[in-house]
Amino acid sequence: MKSDAVKCGMQQAPHRSLFNALGFTEEEMQKPMVGIVSSYNEIVPGHMNLDKIVNAVKLGVAEAGGVPVVFPAIAVCDGIAMGHVGMKYSLVTRDLIADSTECMALAHQFDALVMVPNCDKNVPGLLMAAARINVPTVFVSGGPMLAGHVKGQKRSLSSMFEAVGSYAAGTMSEEDVKEFEHKVCPTCGSCSGMYTANSMNCLTEALGMGLPGNGTIPAVYSDRIKLAKHAGMAVMDMLKKNIRPRDIMTKEAVINALTVDMALGCSTNSMLHLPAIAHEIGFDFDIAYANGISEKTPNLCHLAPAGPTYMEDLNEAGGVYAVIAELIEKGLIDTSCMTVTGKTIGENAQGAVNLNEEVIRPLSNPYSETGGLAVLKGNLAPDGSVVKRSAVVPEMMVHEGPARVFECEEDAIDAIKGGKINPGDVVVIRYEGPKGGPGMREMLNPTSAIAGMGLGSSVALITDGRFSGASRGASIGHVSPEAAVGGPIALVKEGDIISIDIPNMKLDVKVSDEELNERKKNWTPKEPAVTSGYLARYRELVTSGNRGAILEVPRN
């Protein structure tokens, strides 16, 4: 056992004295030591129930013959961090989580791990850590929130942000906003639409690192507790069979996950996190892969914010494996990929049935023949940009309009809510990228304000920042290279005509190469927004959005 390094032999007598201080029995010293990485805290609604999940995992591990030992991981609530300086500290936690978990697991020589995440950055952060540590590991999330109900309709957090925009437009009263405020988030869990947290928990199943149901069983269902117990048992079985994360998270598994992403219509943030996970297994993931996979993968689901269905509906319809079964039928999934069940993804999918063709469209009736995400390139984004095309209205799939340029998110929000943005405009928000922010803030406030003001079918938004999974509309993010390094988005001027062609994967500013080159000569870097603390260090190490905003040591 790996933990023998801290438990066995005369040299380890001091170590054993510390285990005695922890209350370990002689019997426990002979058993595998399983680390349970708990993301529990009391500030994130998706994490407030993780203490119960962790306790269930501990029971499963102990019942299967292991010794469970809990240690923590941090997590930020993106909703609470949204729209202010706090959002600069969201994406950056992904790498803190990966680094700190690696440190804890290897410092204490755990034999196996169970990761208990739920929200946006700690799911990919822990997947990155799992790949590095490479001991048998199972993921079990806290589960999604149930949808809220307002005036007889299901609603979610994105409805809340859009309500604020509607209030600014004068189309919703303060009393109506108050009703949304009290009803859209009715339970614990990750927010109820196909936002980033639920996207990543579903993709954890597709990667093979979570048991079936990990992404969709609601947080408040007792089945979630049962799943956690089975996760504890499963990791002990993996330990016996020596199945490790790098046996599961292969290049083929990442491509499977991207394929499922296209069918589900996941958050654009998956195009930050899948490259970062792939990087940890040595797979150089080019985001342009998305277009090739999208061209042959039908979009089968329109969960909120793209449509009227929610995670609870996907769960009742058969969950992620019902979607995978549809894709297997079309030959789009590598069924040989290993999973944490000890079986292949193809074996896991046997018997999975689509129980609601309104929630999971069959192959014969997809929402579109192409997938939910697209990567756009052109003279405005030479290295790429990302749009959730499944959440774009048909009339905005091709659009040209004048650029309305803002140097930060706050200025754009003031203009939108102040009625200064007109139908046809293209809002450009720059210096919000990984380096420029620093931290690559999500732009849910401006996208929701655009939708709430009734401009969602006539105004586009382009940024070197990123979007919440709750954003909808012609919202194009991850524009690379970013403004902070002199990318073309830094050279756009007020009134320049921006051309968006999502079907043909193009994003251009209608300015000649000669003019752009002249502007580049006169461009001067903007002073860093942050010069001290973790964000300053992050800015020095982070790469561009098209590379997943991974961290690299600068080369001389």
PDB file of C-alpha atoms in Angstrom, residues 21-145:
ATOM      1  CA  ALA A  21      -2.749  10.978  18.329  1.00  0.00           C
ATOM      2  CA  LEU A  22      -5.477  10.874  15.675  1.00  0.00           C
ATOM      3  CA  GLY A  23      -7.068   7.884  17.391  1.00  0.00           C
ATOM      4  CA  PHE A  24      -6.121   5.272  14.772  1.00  0.00           C
ATOM      5  CA  THR A  25      -6.431   1.701  16.044  1.00  0.00           C
ATOM      6  CA  GLU A  26      -3.957  -1.062  15.282  1.00  0.00           C
ATOM      7  CA  GLU A  27      -6.601  -2.594  13.014  1.00  0.00           C
ATOM      8  CA  GLU A  28      -6.983   0.651  11.044  1.00  0.00           C
ATOM      9  CA  MET A  29      -3.223   0.896  10.610  1.00  0.00           C
ATOM     10  CA  GLN A  30      -3.374  -2.325   8.583  1.00  0.00           C
ATOM     11  CA  LYS A  31      -6.039  -1.042   6.163  1.00  0.00           C
ATOM     12  CA  PRO A  32      -5.856   1.233   3.118  1.00  0.00           C
ATOM     13  CA  MET A  33      -6.105   4.924   3.955  1.00  0.00           C
ATOM     14  CA  VAL A  34      -8.633   6.714   1.732  1.00  0.00           C
ATOM     15  CA  GLY A  35      -8.583  10.501   1.555  1.00  0.00           C
ATOM     16  CA  ILE A  36     -11.974  12.148   1.179  1.00  0.00           C
ATOM     17  CA  VAL A  37     -11.604  15.614  -0.275  1.00  0.00           C
ATOM     18  CA  SER A  38     -14.526  17.623   1.080  1.00  0.00           C
ATOM     19  CA  SER A  39     -15.532  20.901  -0.538  1.00  0.00           C
ATOM     20  CA  TYR A  40     -18.067  21.543   2.217  1.00  0.00           C
ATOM     21  CA  ASN A  41     -18.536  25.120   3.354  1.00  0.00           C
ATOM     22  CA  GLU A  42     -21.310  27.386   4.580  1.00  0.00           C
ATOM     23  CA  ILE A  43     -21.176  30.087   1.881  1.00  0.00           C
ATOM     24  CA  VAL A  44     -21.928  28.069  -1.286  1.00  0.00           C
ATOM     25  CA  PRO A  45     -25.505  26.688  -1.635  1.00  0.00           C
ATOM     26  CA  GLY A  46     -24.121  23.819  -3.701  1.00  0.00           C
ATOM     27  CA  HIS A  47     -21.805  22.859  -0.843  1.00  0.00           C
ATOM     28  CA  MET A  48     -23.890  23.279   2.273  1.00  0.00           C
ATOM     29  CA  ASN A  49     -25.028  19.634   2.038  1.00  0.00           C
ATOM     30  CA  LEU A  50     -21.614  18.116   1.366  1.00  0.00           C
ATOM     31  CA  ASP A  51     -21.108  17.181   5.006  1.00  0.00           C
ATOM     32  CA  LYS A  52     -23.899  14.615   4.542  1.00  0.00           C
ATOM     33  CA  ILE A  53     -22.350  13.376   1.292  1.00  0.00           C
ATOM     34  CA  VAL A  54     -18.965  13.040   2.981  1.00  0.00           C
ATOM     35  CA  ASN A  55     -20.454  11.060   5.876  1.00  0.00           C
ATOM     36  CA  ALA A  56     -22.100   8.692   3.399  1.00  0.00           C
ATOM     37  CA  VAL A  57     -18.811   8.248   1.528  1.00  0.00           C
ATOM     38  CA  LYS A  58     -17.076   7.452   4.829  1.00  0.00           C
ATOM     39  CA  LEU A  59     -19.622   4.724   5.520  1.00  0.00           C
ATOM     40  CA  GLY A  60     -19.097   3.247   2.068  1.00  0.00           C
ATOM     41  CA  VAL A  61     -15.312   3.256   2.413  1.00  0.00           C
ATOM     42  CA  ALA A  62     -15.415   1.720   5.893  1.00  0.00           C
ATOM     43  CA  GLU A  63     -17.930  -0.936   4.861  1.00  0.00           C
ATOM     44  CA  ALA A  64     -15.633  -1.948   1.994  1.00  0.00           C
ATOM     45  CA  GLY A  65     -12.587  -2.253   4.276  1.00  0.00           C
ATOM     46  CA  GLY A  66     -10.879   1.138   4.088  1.00  0.00           C
ATOM     47  CA  VAL A  67     -10.118   3.890   6.573  1.00  0.00           C
ATOM     48  CA  PRO A  68     -11.707   7.198   5.503  1.00  0.00           C
ATOM     49  CA  VAL A  69      -9.835  10.408   6.329  1.00  0.00           C
ATOM     50  CA  VAL A  70     -11.354  13.791   5.439  1.00  0.00           C
ATOM     51  CA  PHE A  71      -9.470  16.886   4.351  1.00  0.00           C
ATOM     52  CA  PRO A  72     -10.831  20.105   2.792  1.00  0.00           C
ATOM     53  CA  ALA A  73     -10.855  21.927  -0.524  1.00  0.00           C
ATOM     54  CA  ILE A  74     -11.975  25.526  -1.010  1.00  0.00           C
ATOM     55  CA  ALA A  75     -14.834  26.635  -3.267  1.00  0.00           C
ATOM     56  CA  VAL A  76     -16.212  30.012  -4.366  1.00  0.00           C
ATOM     57  CA  CYS A  77     -19.901  30.682  -5.070  1.00  0.00           C
ATOM     58  CA  ASP A  78     -19.861  32.274  -8.516  1.00  0.00           C
ATOM     59  CA  GLY A  79     -23.322  33.745  -8.024  1.00  0.00           C
ATOM     60  CA  ILE A  80     -22.298  35.618  -4.880  1.00  0.00           C
ATOM     61  CA  ALA A  81     -18.960  36.607  -6.443  1.00  0.00           C
ATOM     62  CA  MET A  82     -20.664  37.868  -9.632  1.00  0.00           C
ATOM     63  CA  GLY A  83     -20.450  41.449 -10.840  1.00  0.00           C
ATOM     64  CA  HIS A  84     -17.752  42.819  -8.512  1.00  0.00           C
ATOM     65  CA  VAL A  85     -14.082  42.316  -7.673  1.00  0.00           C
ATOM     66  CA  GLY A  86     -14.912  38.927  -6.149  1.00  0.00           C
ATOM     67  CA  MET A  87     -15.319  37.374  -9.596  1.00  0.00           C
ATOM     68  CA  LYS A  88     -11.611  37.909 -10.203  1.00  0.00           C
ATOM     69  CA  TYR A  89     -11.107  35.262  -7.519  1.00  0.00           C
ATOM     70  CA  SER A  90     -13.303  32.551  -9.057  1.00  0.00           C
ATOM     71  CA  LEU A  91     -11.442  30.910 -11.951  1.00  0.00           C
ATOM     72  CA  VAL A  92      -8.134  31.289 -10.125  1.00  0.00           C
ATOM     73  CA  THR A  93      -9.341  28.906  -7.405  1.00  0.00           C
ATOM     74  CA  ARG A  94      -9.328  26.015  -9.866  1.00  0.00           C
ATOM     75  CA  ASP A  95      -5.551  25.889  -9.756  1.00  0.00           C
ATOM     76  CA  LEU A  96      -5.381  26.545  -6.017  1.00  0.00           C
ATOM     77  CA  ILE A  97      -7.697  23.569  -5.507  1.00  0.00           C
ATOM     78  CA  ALA A  98      -5.615  21.333  -7.762  1.00  0.00           C
ATOM     79  CA  ASP A  99      -2.351  22.390  -6.147  1.00  0.00           C
ATOM     80  CA  SER A 100      -3.516  22.126  -2.529  1.00  0.00           C
ATOM     81  CA  THR A 101      -5.156  18.731  -3.087  1.00  0.00           C
ATOM     82  CA  GLU A 102      -1.977  17.423  -4.728  1.00  0.00           C
ATOM     83  CA  CYS A 103      -0.006  18.672  -1.737  1.00  0.00           C
ATOM     84  CA  MET A 104      -2.292  17.060   0.842  1.00  0.00           C
ATOM     85  CA  ALA A 105      -2.620  13.737  -0.950  1.00  0.00           C
ATOM     86  CA  LEU A 106       1.076  13.223  -1.622  1.00  0.00           C
ATOM     87  CA  ALA A 107       2.290  14.625   1.684  1.00  0.00           C
ATOM     88  CA  HIS A 108       0.194  12.060   3.551  1.00  0.00           C
ATOM     89  CA  GLN A 109       0.504   9.177   1.059  1.00  0.00           C
ATOM     90  CA  PHE A 110      -3.167   8.238   0.712  1.00  0.00           C
ATOM     91  CA  ASP A 111      -3.855   4.940  -1.013  1.00  0.00           C
ATOM     92  CA  ALA A 112      -6.987   6.214  -2.740  1.00  0.00           C
ATOM     93  CA  LEU A 113      -9.205   9.300  -2.895  1.00  0.00           C
ATOM     94  CA  VAL A 114     -12.864  10.204  -3.115  1.00  0.00           C
ATOM     95  CA  MET A 115     -13.447  13.728  -4.399  1.00  0.00           C
ATOM     96  CA  VAL A 116     -16.596  15.468  -3.140  1.00  0.00           C
ATOM     97  CA  PRO A 117     -17.025  18.675  -5.161  1.00  0.00           C
ATOM     98  CA  ASN A 118     -20.069  20.391  -6.607  1.00  0.00           C
ATOM     99  CA  CYS A 119     -19.550  23.829  -8.080  1.00  0.00           C
ATOM    100  CA  ASP A 120     -17.819  25.447 -10.993  1.00  0.00           C
ATOM    101  CA  LYS A 121     -14.099  25.437 -10.262  1.00  0.00           C
ATOM    102  CA  ASN A 122     -13.641  22.724  -7.687  1.00  0.00           C
ATOM    103  CA  VAL A 123     -14.907  19.993 -10.042  1.00  0.00           C
ATOM    104  CA  PRO A 124     -12.242  20.644 -12.724  1.00  0.00           C
ATOM    105  CA  GLY A 125      -9.670  21.537 -10.068  1.00  0.00           C
ATOM    106  CA  LEU A 126     -10.123  18.158  -8.402  1.00  0.00           C
ATOM    107  CA  LEU A 127     -10.115  16.356 -11.765  1.00  0.00           C
ATOM    108  CA  MET A 128      -6.770  18.026 -12.498  1.00  0.00           C
ATOM    109  CA  ALA A 129      -5.484  16.937  -9.092  1.00  0.00           C
ATOM    110  CA  ALA A 130      -6.710  13.372  -9.641  1.00  0.00           C
ATOM    111  CA  ALA A 131      -4.705  13.147 -12.854  1.00  0.00           C
ATOM    112  CA  ARG A 132      -1.557  14.382 -11.107  1.00  0.00           C
ATOM    113  CA  ILE A 133      -1.827  12.206  -8.003  1.00  0.00           C
ATOM    114  CA  ASN A 134      -2.955   9.119  -9.954  1.00  0.00           C
ATOM    115  CA  VAL A 135      -4.165   6.911  -7.129  1.00  0.00           C
ATOM    116  CA  PRO A 136      -7.581   5.192  -7.443  1.00  0.00           C
ATOM    117  CA  THR A 137     -10.139   8.009  -7.302  1.00  0.00           C
ATOM    118  CA  VAL A 138     -13.917   8.356  -7.539  1.00  0.00           C
ATOM    119  CA  PHE A 139     -15.935  11.567  -7.788  1.00  0.00           C
ATOM    120  CA  VAL A 140     -19.322  12.109  -6.167  1.00  0.00           C
ATOM    121  CA  SER A 141     -20.836  15.575  -6.341  1.00  0.00           C
ATOM    122  CA  GLY A 142     -23.385  17.195  -4.053  1.00  0.00           C
ATOM    123  CA  GLY A 143     -26.018  17.225  -6.796  1.00  0.00           C
ATOM    124  CA  PRO A 144     -28.105  19.917  -8.499  1.00  0.00           C
ATOM    125  CA  MET A 145     -30.679  22.210  -6.911  1.00  0.00           C
TER     126      MET A 145
END
